[in-house]
Amino acid sequence: MKADAELKVLALETFNRHLGSVETERFIALVQRERFDYTTWRKNLFVGISGEVISKRAMEFARERPENTN
């Protein structure tokens, strides 16, 4: 488990890499402004979608964006 400070830095670097600085700031503002329960959101994110479909979409996403793979 990462320390809180390390996790924050890693998260911001990830958001900036994938969204850019403007969209990252916008996302942070949205989360702070709205009552947002990440756990509930995540539980409902893939309702009705099989693991096979999720995996296929993830692989397609990675193939289309090779700069996002590590």
mmCIF file of C-alpha atoms in Angstrom:
data_model
loop_
_atom_site.group_PDB
_atom_site.id
_atom_site.type_symbol
_atom_site.label_atom_id
_atom_site.label_comp_id
_atom_site.label_asym_id
_atom_site.label_seq_id
_atom_site.Cartn_x
_atom_site.Cartn_y
_atom_site.Cartn_z
ATOM 1 C CA MET A 1 0.000 0.000 0.000
ATOM 2 C CA LYS A 2 1.344 3.403 -0.981
ATOM 3 C CA ALA A 3 1.613 6.337 1.405
ATOM 4 C CA ASP A 4 -1.077 9.002 0.971
ATOM 5 C CA ALA A 5 1.333 11.569 -0.467
ATOM 6 C CA GLU A 6 2.754 9.061 -2.954
ATOM 7 C CA LEU A 7 -0.750 8.022 -4.009
ATOM 8 C CA LYS A 8 -1.775 11.644 -4.614
ATOM 9 C CA VAL A 9 1.287 12.304 -6.765
ATOM 10 C CA LEU A 10 0.781 9.116 -8.773
ATOM 11 C CA ALA A 11 -2.922 9.878 -9.295
ATOM 12 C CA LEU A 12 -2.245 13.424 -10.489
ATOM 13 C CA GLU A 13 0.504 12.229 -12.831
ATOM 14 C CA THR A 14 -1.867 9.609 -14.256
ATOM 15 C CA PHE A 15 -4.723 12.075 -14.708
ATOM 16 C CA ASN A 16 -2.404 14.614 -16.325
ATOM 17 C CA ARG A 17 -0.948 12.016 -18.694
ATOM 18 C CA HIS A 18 -4.359 10.798 -19.842
ATOM 19 C CA LEU A 19 -6.498 13.932 -19.555
ATOM 20 C CA GLY A 20 -4.094 16.855 -19.626
ATOM 21 C CA SER A 21 -3.829 19.514 -16.951
ATOM 22 C CA VAL A 22 -7.036 21.401 -17.782
ATOM 23 C CA GLU A 23 -9.273 18.316 -17.749
ATOM 24 C CA THR A 24 -7.533 17.049 -14.598
ATOM 25 C CA GLU A 25 -8.347 20.289 -12.788
ATOM 26 C CA ARG A 26 -11.891 20.120 -14.124
ATOM 27 C CA PHE A 27 -12.295 16.555 -12.835
ATOM 28 C CA ILE A 28 -11.015 17.517 -9.384
ATOM 29 C CA ALA A 29 -13.409 20.477 -9.272
ATOM 30 C CA LEU A 30 -16.328 18.221 -10.260
ATOM 31 C CA VAL A 31 -15.528 15.687 -7.554
ATOM 32 C CA GLN A 32 -15.204 18.415 -4.919
ATOM 33 C CA ARG A 33 -18.381 20.206 -6.004
ATOM 34 C CA GLU A 34 -20.680 17.181 -6.210
ATOM 35 C CA ARG A 35 -21.448 14.665 -3.507
ATOM 36 C CA PHE A 36 -19.559 11.784 -5.067
ATOM 37 C CA ASP A 37 -19.335 8.273 -3.634
ATOM 38 C CA TYR A 38 -16.649 6.515 -5.643
ATOM 39 C CA THR A 39 -17.435 3.092 -4.167
ATOM 40 C CA THR A 40 -21.095 3.249 -5.177
ATOM 41 C CA TRP A 41 -20.189 4.661 -8.587
ATOM 42 C CA ARG A 42 -17.672 1.874 -9.193
ATOM 43 C CA LYS A 43 -20.125 -0.850 -8.117
ATOM 44 C CA ASN A 44 -22.625 0.371 -10.705
ATOM 45 C CA LEU A 45 -20.108 1.076 -13.465
ATOM 46 C CA PHE A 46 -20.151 -2.359 -15.076
ATOM 47 C CA VAL A 47 -23.620 -3.633 -14.116
ATOM 48 C CA GLY A 48 -24.929 -5.880 -16.866
ATOM 49 C CA ILE A 49 -21.571 -6.143 -18.648
ATOM 50 C CA SER A 50 -19.754 -9.478 -18.585
ATOM 51 C CA GLY A 51 -16.121 -9.808 -17.606
ATOM 52 C CA GLU A 52 -15.401 -10.978 -21.146
ATOM 53 C CA VAL A 53 -16.837 -7.764 -22.636
ATOM 54 C CA ILE A 54 -14.949 -5.593 -20.131
ATOM 55 C CA SER A 55 -11.718 -7.421 -20.974
ATOM 56 C CA LYS A 56 -12.321 -7.068 -24.717
ATOM 57 C CA ARG A 57 -12.966 -3.330 -24.378
ATOM 58 C CA ALA A 58 -9.837 -2.883 -22.257
ATOM 59 C CA MET A 59 -7.699 -4.710 -24.813
ATOM 60 C CA GLU A 60 -9.167 -2.635 -27.659
ATOM 61 C CA PHE A 61 -8.514 0.548 -25.709
ATOM 62 C CA ALA A 62 -4.894 -0.467 -25.103
ATOM 63 C CA ARG A 63 -4.362 -1.393 -28.767
ATOM 64 C CA GLU A 64 -5.762 1.929 -29.971
ATOM 65 C CA ARG A 65 -3.657 3.937 -27.531
ATOM 66 C CA PRO A 66 -0.206 2.347 -27.267
ATOM 67 C CA GLU A 67 1.110 5.414 -25.442
ATOM 68 C CA ASN A 68 -1.141 4.486 -22.496
ATOM 69 C CA THR A 69 0.365 1.051 -21.932
ATOM 70 C CA ASN A 70 3.292 0.576 -19.591
#
